[in-house]
Amino acid sequence: MRAYYRFPLLFLLPSLAGFLAFNLGPILLSLLLSFVSYDGLRPLSLETLREGWVGLENYRRLWEDPVFHKAFRNTLFYVGVAVPLEILLALLLALGLNRPWPGVRIVRTLYLLPAVTSVVAVGLLWRWVLNPTVGPVNLALRAVGGWLEALWRGVGLEAPGWVVWLATQGPGWLSDPAWAMWGVILASVWAGVGLRMLIFLAGLQSINREYLEAASLDGANAFQRFFYVTLPLLSPTVFLNVLLAMIGAFQVFGLVYTMTGGGPLDSTNVLMLYLYQKAFGVFPFEMGYASAIAWVLFLILFALTYLQWVLRRRWVLEEA
Amino acid sequence: MRLLGKLWDGLVYLLLWAGGLTMLVPFFWMVATSLKAPGSVFDLPVELWPRELHLENYHRVLTAVPFGRWYLNSLIVALGLTFLNLTSGAMGGYAFARFRFRGQGALFLLFLATLMIPVHVLIIPLFILMRNLGWVDTYYALILPGLFDAFAIFLMRQHFLQLPRELEEAAIVDGATPWQIYWRVALPLAAPALATLGTFTFLAGWNSFLWPLIVTNSLEMRTLTVGLAVFQGQFSTEWTVLMAGLTLGTLPPILVFLLAQRYFIQGLTLGSLKG
């Protein structure tokens, strides 16, 4: 027996090697790099690190960098709009799709399909779907606009400007700085809602039906059952889903890269894209500066996760 | 009242069906565009589905860029990552579930803590490491960092903990070595967990973008996602060709998903609800 419990090293060797070489090592190096000015061209050695050492200079530059500020605001806007939208839609979908009815499994799969499609495919596809003149989104909007215009004409009035605009033109989406971020958000909600829905479904299915039946017997109507029974019991799932969605949204990259490249006029530039541009995209590369961006982003994520973890006690029902 | 409730339910189902079909519109648009005559896509009024099918777009995407090579690269990378991840994940998970050794708890905690570290902190130093090793633009750089995945270890550990110990103890009595027990008893019994993890890793590998974008730079070493993303400029006047490429690239993950839906969903919900 004893021999069996000894020598776990063999089993741990692959993951331990991977952990040290591709995880722990790089994390430490990344922290170090954020205090260094490094163009990525010279081979990296202790010598280069010492020569390029700038202390907190990279972080100070971030403080004054207008593009960083813009990317920061854009990221917050993206997270603040896309995550609540996704969560709310997903919750509504999961409630509807939790009951057995004809075709429910097929419909679930339909909502999930975009989730298995790569962000690159989603981004490139939506660039085309959002084409202002021939894309299906604007075709549909123009149809709605035309219908509204006819409605106005039907009652003998002149249609207001926005109806005419909708009927003849519609948003310019990715080419218009005022609309571009909304275009990205639309694509990301389309791609992400199925995944969130699935996690809600799993949470709903773990709720004991007896609670709901008891509430029914006590005369609770559907809304009361939802707000006083289902939602509290689902709150751990809501917490987790919001947290994961938020962490993911802060790191949005592929969608923006493929849809707009950050433009027009940096209106969709986000932190991850700016990091990429600084480290790998625009010559001269500034890998130390980009590492500082990485650590600021990490600290934001860490602080928000911690905050949510603390606030969790106020609204998340702990299972006994 | 009963009738009203039934009507309400019917309305909800209708809405959910309509929403589900609306989700398909972009896919439909992708396939429809890929079959249109090159250069006709800006004609007004817009044709929803082409009257004549133009398969030459598919021929063109296969010949204008090394599309086949990208496809192969994606397959190699996704399969390679899956293999590595399953191997190291199952072995590591087994070590944590079945062995007792000094520092075990601390090591496990350290592994789990890496789940907190977002990938963007790693990519710059990882890239520098790959360049110092001379691995940029090789399969090593694309695949080897998948050697460690805390989630895989966690998932496999959970699974091995649930296996009844008696099965392995019987093998010990028969004088089997730990490796034989792992390989002949524990691993075969872990097939469902391996399928879950495998489906999950394959899809993530096929769809990955940021790392392959950074660590490849030659036309031949691009994966499909990177190839299409980087070359979209070349296609931006040829939407029909780009959409043909996207259709071909979207097919494998969707097929894998439809075939292994159960495992994929298990992986997702396990990872998010217990992770």
XYZ file of C-alpha atoms in Angstrom:
595
model
C 0.000 0.000 0.000
C 2.662 2.478 1.041
C 4.545 2.282 -2.217
C 1.379 3.133 -4.077
C 1.051 6.466 -2.360
C 4.647 7.499 -2.945
C 6.344 8.985 -5.998
C 3.630 11.270 -7.359
C 6.372 13.189 -9.146
C 6.038 11.135 -12.326
C 2.381 12.074 -12.558
C 2.993 15.705 -11.765
C 5.962 16.131 -14.064
C 4.161 17.367 -17.205
C 1.901 19.869 -15.481
C 4.623 21.028 -13.128
C 6.999 21.655 -16.028
C 4.274 23.500 -17.921
C 3.381 25.510 -14.859
C 6.937 26.656 -14.194
C 7.914 27.320 -17.805
C 4.718 28.724 -19.256
C 2.949 30.170 -16.253
C 4.887 31.093 -13.153
C 8.027 32.121 -15.018
C 6.209 34.379 -17.477
C 4.101 35.978 -14.739
C 7.218 37.014 -12.843
C 8.897 38.158 -16.031
C 5.829 40.167 -16.965
C 5.893 42.026 -13.675
C 9.581 42.734 -14.138
C 9.057 43.923 -17.710
C 6.507 46.496 -16.632
C 9.355 48.413 -14.963
C 11.596 48.234 -18.014
C 11.800 49.987 -21.345
C 12.187 47.147 -23.832
C 11.676 47.174 -27.597
C 11.607 43.417 -27.950
C 14.383 43.440 -30.534
C 17.463 42.941 -28.380
C 17.675 39.479 -26.835
C 16.424 39.609 -23.295
C 19.018 39.116 -20.566
C 19.736 40.464 -17.121
C 21.876 43.051 -18.844
C 19.013 44.343 -20.990
C 16.724 44.423 -18.001
C 19.206 46.469 -16.027
C 19.956 48.896 -18.830
C 16.307 49.455 -19.645
C 15.164 49.797 -16.045
C 12.841 52.800 -15.725
C 11.084 52.084 -12.453
C 7.517 53.355 -12.420
C 7.983 55.425 -15.569
C 5.727 53.131 -17.669
C 2.897 53.498 -15.180
C 3.377 57.267 -15.037
C 3.182 57.451 -18.825
C -0.076 55.497 -18.772
C -1.486 58.127 -16.474
C -0.879 60.782 -19.141
C -1.552 58.765 -22.282
C -4.778 60.015 -23.953
C -5.153 56.845 -26.049
C -4.908 54.722 -22.919
C -7.585 56.862 -21.297
C -9.801 56.457 -24.315
C -9.246 52.694 -24.413
C -9.999 52.570 -20.714
C -13.284 54.430 -21.112
C -14.240 52.354 -24.139
C -13.568 49.152 -22.219
C -15.733 50.306 -19.327
C -18.493 51.285 -21.736
C -18.302 47.933 -23.510
C -18.365 45.970 -20.238
C -21.095 48.172 -18.783
C -23.430 47.714 -21.737
C -22.635 44.268 -23.121
C -22.568 42.350 -19.832
C -25.944 43.516 -18.416
C -27.569 43.070 -21.835
C -26.177 39.578 -22.193
C -27.106 38.530 -18.653
C -30.650 39.882 -18.826
C -31.367 38.340 -22.222
C -29.799 35.050 -21.174
C -31.889 34.902 -18.005
C -35.114 35.517 -19.935
C -34.133 32.869 -22.483
C -33.221 30.341 -19.821
C -36.562 30.830 -18.053
C -38.402 30.185 -21.308
C -36.205 27.294 -22.350
C -36.242 25.540 -18.988
C -39.664 23.988 -19.588
C -40.379 21.073 -21.883
C -42.199 22.148 -25.026
C -42.069 21.109 -28.666
C -38.650 21.783 -30.144
C -37.113 23.207 -26.990
C -33.867 21.288 -27.501
C -33.520 22.514 -31.055
C -34.114 26.117 -30.001
C -31.497 25.788 -27.231
C -29.002 24.572 -29.822
C -29.859 27.486 -32.104
C -28.951 29.955 -29.376
C -25.762 28.044 -28.622
C -24.391 27.817 -32.155
C -22.684 31.240 -32.149
C -20.933 30.277 -28.898
C -18.937 27.554 -30.655
C -18.011 29.834 -33.523
C -14.604 31.494 -33.188
C -14.477 35.194 -32.354
C -12.665 35.734 -35.628
C -15.518 34.231 -37.613
C -18.020 36.213 -35.542
C -16.116 39.437 -36.085
C -15.585 39.025 -39.819
C -19.135 37.812 -40.301
C -20.604 40.744 -38.413
C -18.540 43.242 -40.329
C -20.467 42.017 -43.317
C -23.822 41.667 -41.522
C -23.510 45.283 -40.349
C -22.732 46.637 -43.790
C -24.772 49.862 -43.886
C -26.113 49.478 -47.414
C -26.539 45.754 -48.057
C -26.258 44.119 -44.605
C -29.311 42.320 -43.235
C -29.389 44.460 -40.084
C -29.889 47.670 -42.008
C -32.150 45.944 -44.527
C -34.413 45.038 -41.617
C -34.138 48.506 -40.069
C -34.983 50.124 -43.402
C -37.991 47.855 -43.743
C -39.188 48.855 -40.279
C -38.544 52.502 -41.113
C -40.506 52.255 -44.326
C -43.355 50.623 -42.486
C -43.389 53.392 -39.860
C -43.281 56.031 -42.570
C -46.306 54.476 -44.238
C -48.061 54.453 -40.880
C -47.463 58.165 -40.478
C -48.598 58.881 -44.000
C -51.657 56.735 -43.390
C -52.885 59.095 -40.695
C -52.072 62.099 -42.847
C -48.944 63.337 -41.057
C -45.399 63.895 -42.142
C -42.991 61.356 -40.683
C -40.438 62.718 -38.167
C -36.800 62.946 -39.144
C -35.597 59.798 -37.428
C -38.204 57.689 -39.220
C -37.113 59.054 -42.568
C -33.485 58.481 -41.574
C -34.291 54.898 -40.607
C -36.233 54.267 -43.786
C -33.628 55.656 -46.146
C -30.291 55.252 -44.410
C -29.995 53.735 -40.944
C -26.877 53.655 -38.754
C -23.484 53.621 -40.424
C -22.344 51.084 -37.843
C -18.641 50.285 -37.932
C -17.621 53.246 -40.068
C -19.322 55.768 -37.785
C -17.512 56.610 -34.500
C -20.845 57.171 -32.785
C -22.140 53.719 -33.732
C -19.074 51.506 -33.992
C -19.000 50.368 -30.371
C -22.692 49.532 -30.558
C -21.923 47.356 -33.558
C -19.272 45.476 -31.581
C -21.668 45.090 -28.654
C -24.379 43.710 -30.938
C -21.999 41.069 -32.280
C -20.707 40.166 -28.830
C -24.182 39.741 -27.373
C -25.129 37.545 -30.318
C -22.048 35.432 -29.732
C -22.178 35.284 -25.940
C -25.807 35.036 -24.944
C -26.111 31.293 -25.564
C -23.292 30.471 -23.189
C -24.763 32.617 -20.416
C -28.172 31.069 -21.087
C -26.716 27.596 -20.735
C -25.198 28.389 -17.356
C -28.512 29.822 -16.155
C -30.260 26.674 -17.401
C -27.908 24.502 -15.369
C -28.618 26.674 -12.324
C -32.382 26.542 -12.854
C -32.309 22.783 -13.178
C -30.577 22.422 -9.852
C -33.419 24.251 -8.072
C -35.608 21.926 -6.058
C -39.098 22.031 -7.590
C -40.697 21.530 -4.197
C -40.022 25.138 -3.227
C -41.940 26.337 -6.267
C -44.789 23.926 -5.647
C -45.034 25.033 -2.027
C -45.149 28.674 -3.141
C -47.877 27.791 -5.633
C -49.937 26.131 -2.928
C -49.573 29.270 -0.818
C -51.135 31.192 -3.675
C -48.053 32.874 -5.130
C -48.525 33.927 -8.734
C -45.898 33.479 -11.457
C -44.205 36.816 -10.786
C -44.074 36.269 -7.045
C -42.691 32.768 -7.585
C -39.986 34.189 -9.797
C -38.944 37.101 -7.594
C -39.305 35.452 -4.192
C -38.335 31.847 -4.927
C -36.536 31.301 -8.232
C -34.356 34.396 -8.286
C -32.987 34.039 -4.731
C -32.270 30.357 -5.283
C -30.602 31.217 -8.575
C -28.509 34.011 -7.087
C -25.276 31.975 -6.798
C -25.521 31.211 -10.510
C -26.270 34.852 -11.307
C -23.237 35.879 -9.291
C -20.948 33.475 -11.081
C -22.341 34.254 -14.509
C -21.935 38.003 -14.018
C -18.412 37.553 -12.719
C -17.316 35.339 -15.611
C -19.004 37.548 -18.202
C -17.337 40.608 -16.738
C -13.863 39.076 -16.638
C -14.288 37.939 -20.236
C -15.610 41.293 -21.422
C -12.710 43.229 -19.914
C -10.404 41.174 -22.118
C -12.316 41.606 -25.367
C -9.854 41.501 -28.240
C -10.653 39.291 -31.230
C -13.971 40.931 -31.993
C -12.545 44.433 -31.986
C -9.444 43.367 -33.903
C -11.468 41.819 -36.712
C -14.426 44.205 -36.787
C -12.849 47.640 -36.530
C -9.180 47.324 -35.609
C -9.987 49.863 -32.875
C -11.254 52.550 -35.211
C -12.745 54.725 -36.425
C -10.788 57.395 -34.520
C -10.051 54.972 -31.658
C -13.778 54.852 -30.907
C -13.592 51.084 -30.348
C -10.052 50.837 -29.059
C -10.031 48.762 -25.872
C -7.326 47.947 -23.345
C -6.427 44.553 -24.799
C -6.170 45.934 -28.306
C -4.028 48.829 -27.127
C -1.790 46.369 -25.295
C -1.464 44.325 -28.477
C -0.712 47.387 -30.592
C 1.983 48.529 -28.190
C 3.677 45.146 -27.831
C 3.307 43.616 -31.283
C 1.422 45.914 -33.632
C 3.095 49.269 -34.083
C 6.803 49.747 -34.511
C 8.796 50.508 -32.339
C 7.430 47.830 -30.041
C 7.118 48.825 -26.409
C 6.865 45.576 -24.512
C 7.583 47.112 -21.110
C 4.877 49.705 -21.615
C 2.454 47.027 -22.818
C 3.267 44.939 -19.733
C 2.297 47.892 -17.580
C -1.062 47.984 -19.380
C -1.417 44.258 -18.693
C -0.855 44.754 -14.980
C -3.215 47.699 -14.711
C -5.868 45.589 -16.424
C -5.110 42.713 -14.072
C -5.402 44.952 -11.021
C -8.767 46.277 -12.205
C -10.024 42.732 -12.718
C -8.693 41.620 -9.372
C -10.244 44.586 -7.548
C -13.610 44.099 -9.231
C -13.612 40.365 -8.550
C -12.731 41.011 -4.926
C -15.423 43.685 -4.640
C -18.055 41.381 -6.075
C -16.902 38.629 -3.765
C -17.392 40.911 -0.759
C -20.711 42.327 -1.957
C -21.887 38.786 -2.677
C -22.969 38.348 0.951
C -25.543 41.076 0.503
C -27.481 39.447 -2.287
C -26.302 35.916 -2.931
C -28.160 33.208 -1.073
C -25.688 30.753 0.432
C -26.796 27.165 0.312
C -26.853 25.637 3.764
C -57.788 32.174 -17.105
C -56.530 28.766 -18.204
C -56.984 29.780 -21.833
C -55.129 33.044 -21.226
C -52.244 31.140 -19.669
C -52.092 28.796 -22.650
C -52.119 31.740 -25.030
C -49.309 33.383 -23.064
C -47.246 30.183 -23.175
C -47.848 29.904 -26.897
C -46.709 33.485 -27.392
C -43.530 32.844 -25.375
C -42.682 29.741 -27.408
C -43.324 31.573 -30.630
C -41.027 34.386 -29.501
C -38.292 31.939 -28.492
C -38.519 30.171 -31.833
C -38.438 33.481 -33.675
C -35.446 34.598 -31.617
C -33.661 31.308 -32.252
C -34.198 31.592 -35.977
C -33.038 35.219 -35.881
C -29.802 33.948 -34.326
C -29.288 31.994 -37.545
C -29.606 35.009 -39.826
C -25.879 35.878 -39.765
C -25.006 32.245 -40.602
C -27.571 32.237 -43.366
C -26.132 35.491 -44.674
C -22.641 33.992 -44.600
C -23.611 30.956 -46.673
C -25.812 32.982 -49.028
C -23.029 35.491 -49.691
C -20.497 32.729 -50.255
C -22.665 31.435 -53.112
C -23.284 34.745 -54.851
C -21.621 35.884 -58.054
C -18.323 37.650 -57.221
C -18.834 41.397 -57.305
C -22.614 41.201 -57.203
C -23.022 41.630 -53.475
C -23.574 45.388 -53.584
C -26.336 45.180 -56.196
C -29.636 46.665 -55.050
C -32.169 45.379 -54.277
C -30.309 42.771 -52.263
C -30.823 39.158 -53.224
C -31.475 37.141 -50.062
C -30.527 33.838 -51.644
C -28.632 33.711 -54.967
C -30.592 32.464 -57.948
C -27.477 30.841 -59.385
C -25.038 29.199 -57.018
C -21.435 30.277 -57.518
C -19.156 27.634 -56.117
C -16.104 29.315 -57.631
C -15.801 31.413 -54.458
C -14.836 28.237 -52.640
C -12.335 27.384 -55.328
C -10.885 30.851 -55.127
C -10.394 30.879 -51.346
C -8.670 27.512 -51.586
C -6.224 28.794 -54.204
C -5.736 32.507 -53.437
C -4.245 31.856 -49.986
C -2.725 28.718 -48.415
C -6.142 27.861 -47.076
C -5.557 24.121 -46.928
C -2.378 24.636 -44.966
C -4.169 26.935 -42.491
C -6.875 24.328 -42.118
C -4.296 21.648 -41.439
C -2.484 23.899 -38.947
C -5.694 24.533 -37.033
C -6.357 20.806 -36.942
C -2.825 19.996 -35.765
C -2.910 22.717 -33.122
C -6.376 21.806 -31.832
C -5.566 18.082 -31.710
C -2.116 18.696 -30.229
C -3.501 20.932 -27.504
C -6.205 18.398 -26.758
C -3.712 15.558 -26.491
C -1.322 17.509 -24.235
C -4.059 18.883 -22.080
C -5.689 15.510 -21.565
C -2.383 13.817 -20.806
C -1.054 16.342 -18.315
C -4.494 17.131 -16.906
C -5.386 13.516 -16.224
C -1.960 12.711 -14.779
C -1.930 15.807 -12.592
C -5.508 15.294 -11.517
C -4.719 11.707 -10.596
C -1.728 12.781 -8.516
C -3.855 15.226 -6.553
C -6.733 12.796 -6.122
C -4.842 9.650 -5.168
C -1.391 10.479 -3.790
C -0.391 12.060 -0.513
C 2.776 14.126 -0.571
C 4.308 17.034 1.211
C 3.132 20.442 0.012
C 0.203 18.933 -1.829
C -2.369 21.411 -0.580
C -0.156 24.417 -1.272
C 0.699 23.205 -4.764
C -2.941 22.620 -5.617
C -3.832 26.080 -4.391
C -1.001 27.565 -6.421
C -2.268 25.760 -9.534
C -5.812 26.973 -8.937
C -4.573 30.524 -8.404
C -3.379 30.602 -12.023
C -7.039 30.539 -13.055
C -7.154 34.068 -11.683
C -4.313 35.273 -13.892
C -5.735 36.527 -17.171
C -3.992 35.329 -20.298
C -2.980 38.836 -21.336
C -0.443 39.034 -18.517
C 1.290 35.988 -19.951
C 1.467 36.668 -23.667
C 4.297 39.192 -23.795
C 6.802 37.232 -21.659
C 5.672 33.981 -23.306
C 6.370 35.471 -26.693
C 9.811 36.613 -25.551
C 10.457 33.135 -24.187
C 9.427 31.538 -27.470
C 11.690 33.856 -29.407
C 14.643 33.153 -27.164
C 14.015 29.446 -27.694
C 13.779 30.008 -31.438
C 10.263 28.585 -31.475
C 8.421 31.499 -33.030
C 6.524 30.341 -36.103
C 6.648 26.667 -35.121
C 4.133 24.159 -33.804
C 6.082 24.059 -30.531
C 5.073 27.624 -29.730
C 1.494 27.031 -30.806
C 0.979 23.856 -28.820
C 3.427 23.448 -25.938
C 2.057 26.224 -23.672
C -1.052 24.023 -23.427
C 0.982 21.617 -21.314
C -0.365 23.203 -18.173
C -4.021 23.958 -17.618
C -5.297 24.300 -14.071
C -8.865 23.772 -15.185
C -8.028 20.399 -16.737
C -6.262 19.253 -13.579
C -9.138 20.435 -11.438
C -11.731 18.709 -13.592
C -9.854 15.411 -13.695
C -9.148 15.526 -9.977
C -12.853 15.900 -9.264
C -13.533 12.942 -11.469
C -10.883 10.672 -9.952
C -12.058 11.560 -6.447
C -15.447 10.150 -7.350
C -14.030 6.829 -8.522
C -14.403 4.148 -5.868
C -11.006 3.429 -4.366
C -11.733 -0.301 -4.153
C -11.192 -0.710 -7.881
C -7.596 0.427 -7.578
C -6.976 -1.354 -4.317
C -7.850 -4.635 -5.972
C -5.145 -3.916 -8.521
C -2.647 -3.060 -5.794
C -3.273 -6.410 -4.177
C -2.510 -8.011 -7.523
C 0.839 -6.235 -7.407
C 0.305 -3.605 -10.081
C 2.557 -0.542 -10.132
C 0.989 2.919 -9.769
C 1.496 3.538 -13.468
C -0.204 0.285 -14.435
C -3.108 1.063 -12.137
C -3.477 4.517 -13.602
C -3.174 3.351 -17.180
C -5.250 0.163 -16.987
C -7.840 0.952 -14.315
C -8.313 4.618 -13.561
C -7.874 6.134 -17.015
C -10.319 3.861 -18.880
C -12.912 4.624 -16.229
C -12.334 8.335 -16.804
C -13.472 8.155 -20.434
C -16.528 10.407 -19.982
C -14.510 13.100 -18.204
C -11.830 12.849 -20.889
C -14.470 13.246 -23.583
C -15.800 16.352 -21.868
C -12.387 17.888 -21.486
C -11.373 16.824 -24.982
C -14.366 18.351 -26.740
C -13.888 21.506 -24.797
C -10.163 21.808 -25.487
C -10.522 20.949 -29.159
C -13.075 23.691 -29.723
C -11.087 26.215 -27.710
C -7.956 25.274 -29.656
C -9.614 25.488 -33.059
C -11.104 28.884 -32.196
C -8.110 30.402 -30.409
C -6.840 33.611 -31.882
C -4.648 35.899 -29.784
C -1.765 33.507 -29.121
C -1.530 32.099 -32.678
C -1.699 35.664 -33.975
C 1.273 36.686 -31.889
C 3.449 33.652 -32.261
C 3.187 33.025 -36.005
C 4.234 35.341 -38.772
C 4.736 33.324 -41.927
C 1.917 32.618 -44.324
C 2.442 28.870 -43.870
C 2.262 28.777 -40.075
C -0.947 30.750 -39.633
C -3.925 28.928 -38.226
C -7.263 29.338 -39.944
C -8.575 32.016 -37.578
C -5.420 34.085 -37.850
C -5.095 33.568 -41.588
C -8.595 34.811 -42.265
C -8.320 37.702 -39.801
C -5.010 38.912 -41.164
C -5.992 38.496 -44.776
C -9.433 39.999 -44.542
C -8.062 43.156 -46.150
C -7.210 41.189 -49.254
C -10.766 39.880 -49.359
C -12.566 43.045 -48.383
C -13.366 43.665 -52.006
C -14.305 40.012 -52.381
C -16.836 39.385 -49.659
C -18.066 36.292 -51.477
C -14.639 34.667 -51.146
C -14.175 35.678 -47.497
C -17.588 34.250 -46.653
C -16.680 31.010 -48.425
C -13.597 30.811 -46.206
C -15.626 31.532 -43.092
C -18.193 28.893 -44.035
C -15.469 26.279 -44.379
C -13.816 27.408 -41.151
C -17.007 27.425 -39.118
C -18.011 23.952 -40.229
C -15.632 21.840 -38.073
C -16.441 23.442 -34.703
C -20.160 23.299 -35.411
C -19.923 19.651 -36.448
C -17.880 18.764 -33.368
C -20.355 20.639 -31.234
C -23.392 18.927 -32.731
C -21.783 15.495 -32.361
C -20.471 16.030 -28.837
C -22.992 18.552 -27.554
C -23.562 16.628 -24.345
C -19.881 16.600 -23.421
C -19.330 20.198 -24.400
C -22.216 21.377 -22.248
C -21.003 19.283 -19.332
C -17.601 20.909 -19.603
C -19.081 24.379 -19.661
C -21.445 23.947 -16.768
C -18.948 21.996 -14.687
C -16.323 24.611 -15.307
C -18.540 27.495 -14.417
C -20.655 26.097 -11.630
C -18.025 24.248 -9.692
C -14.877 25.985 -10.866
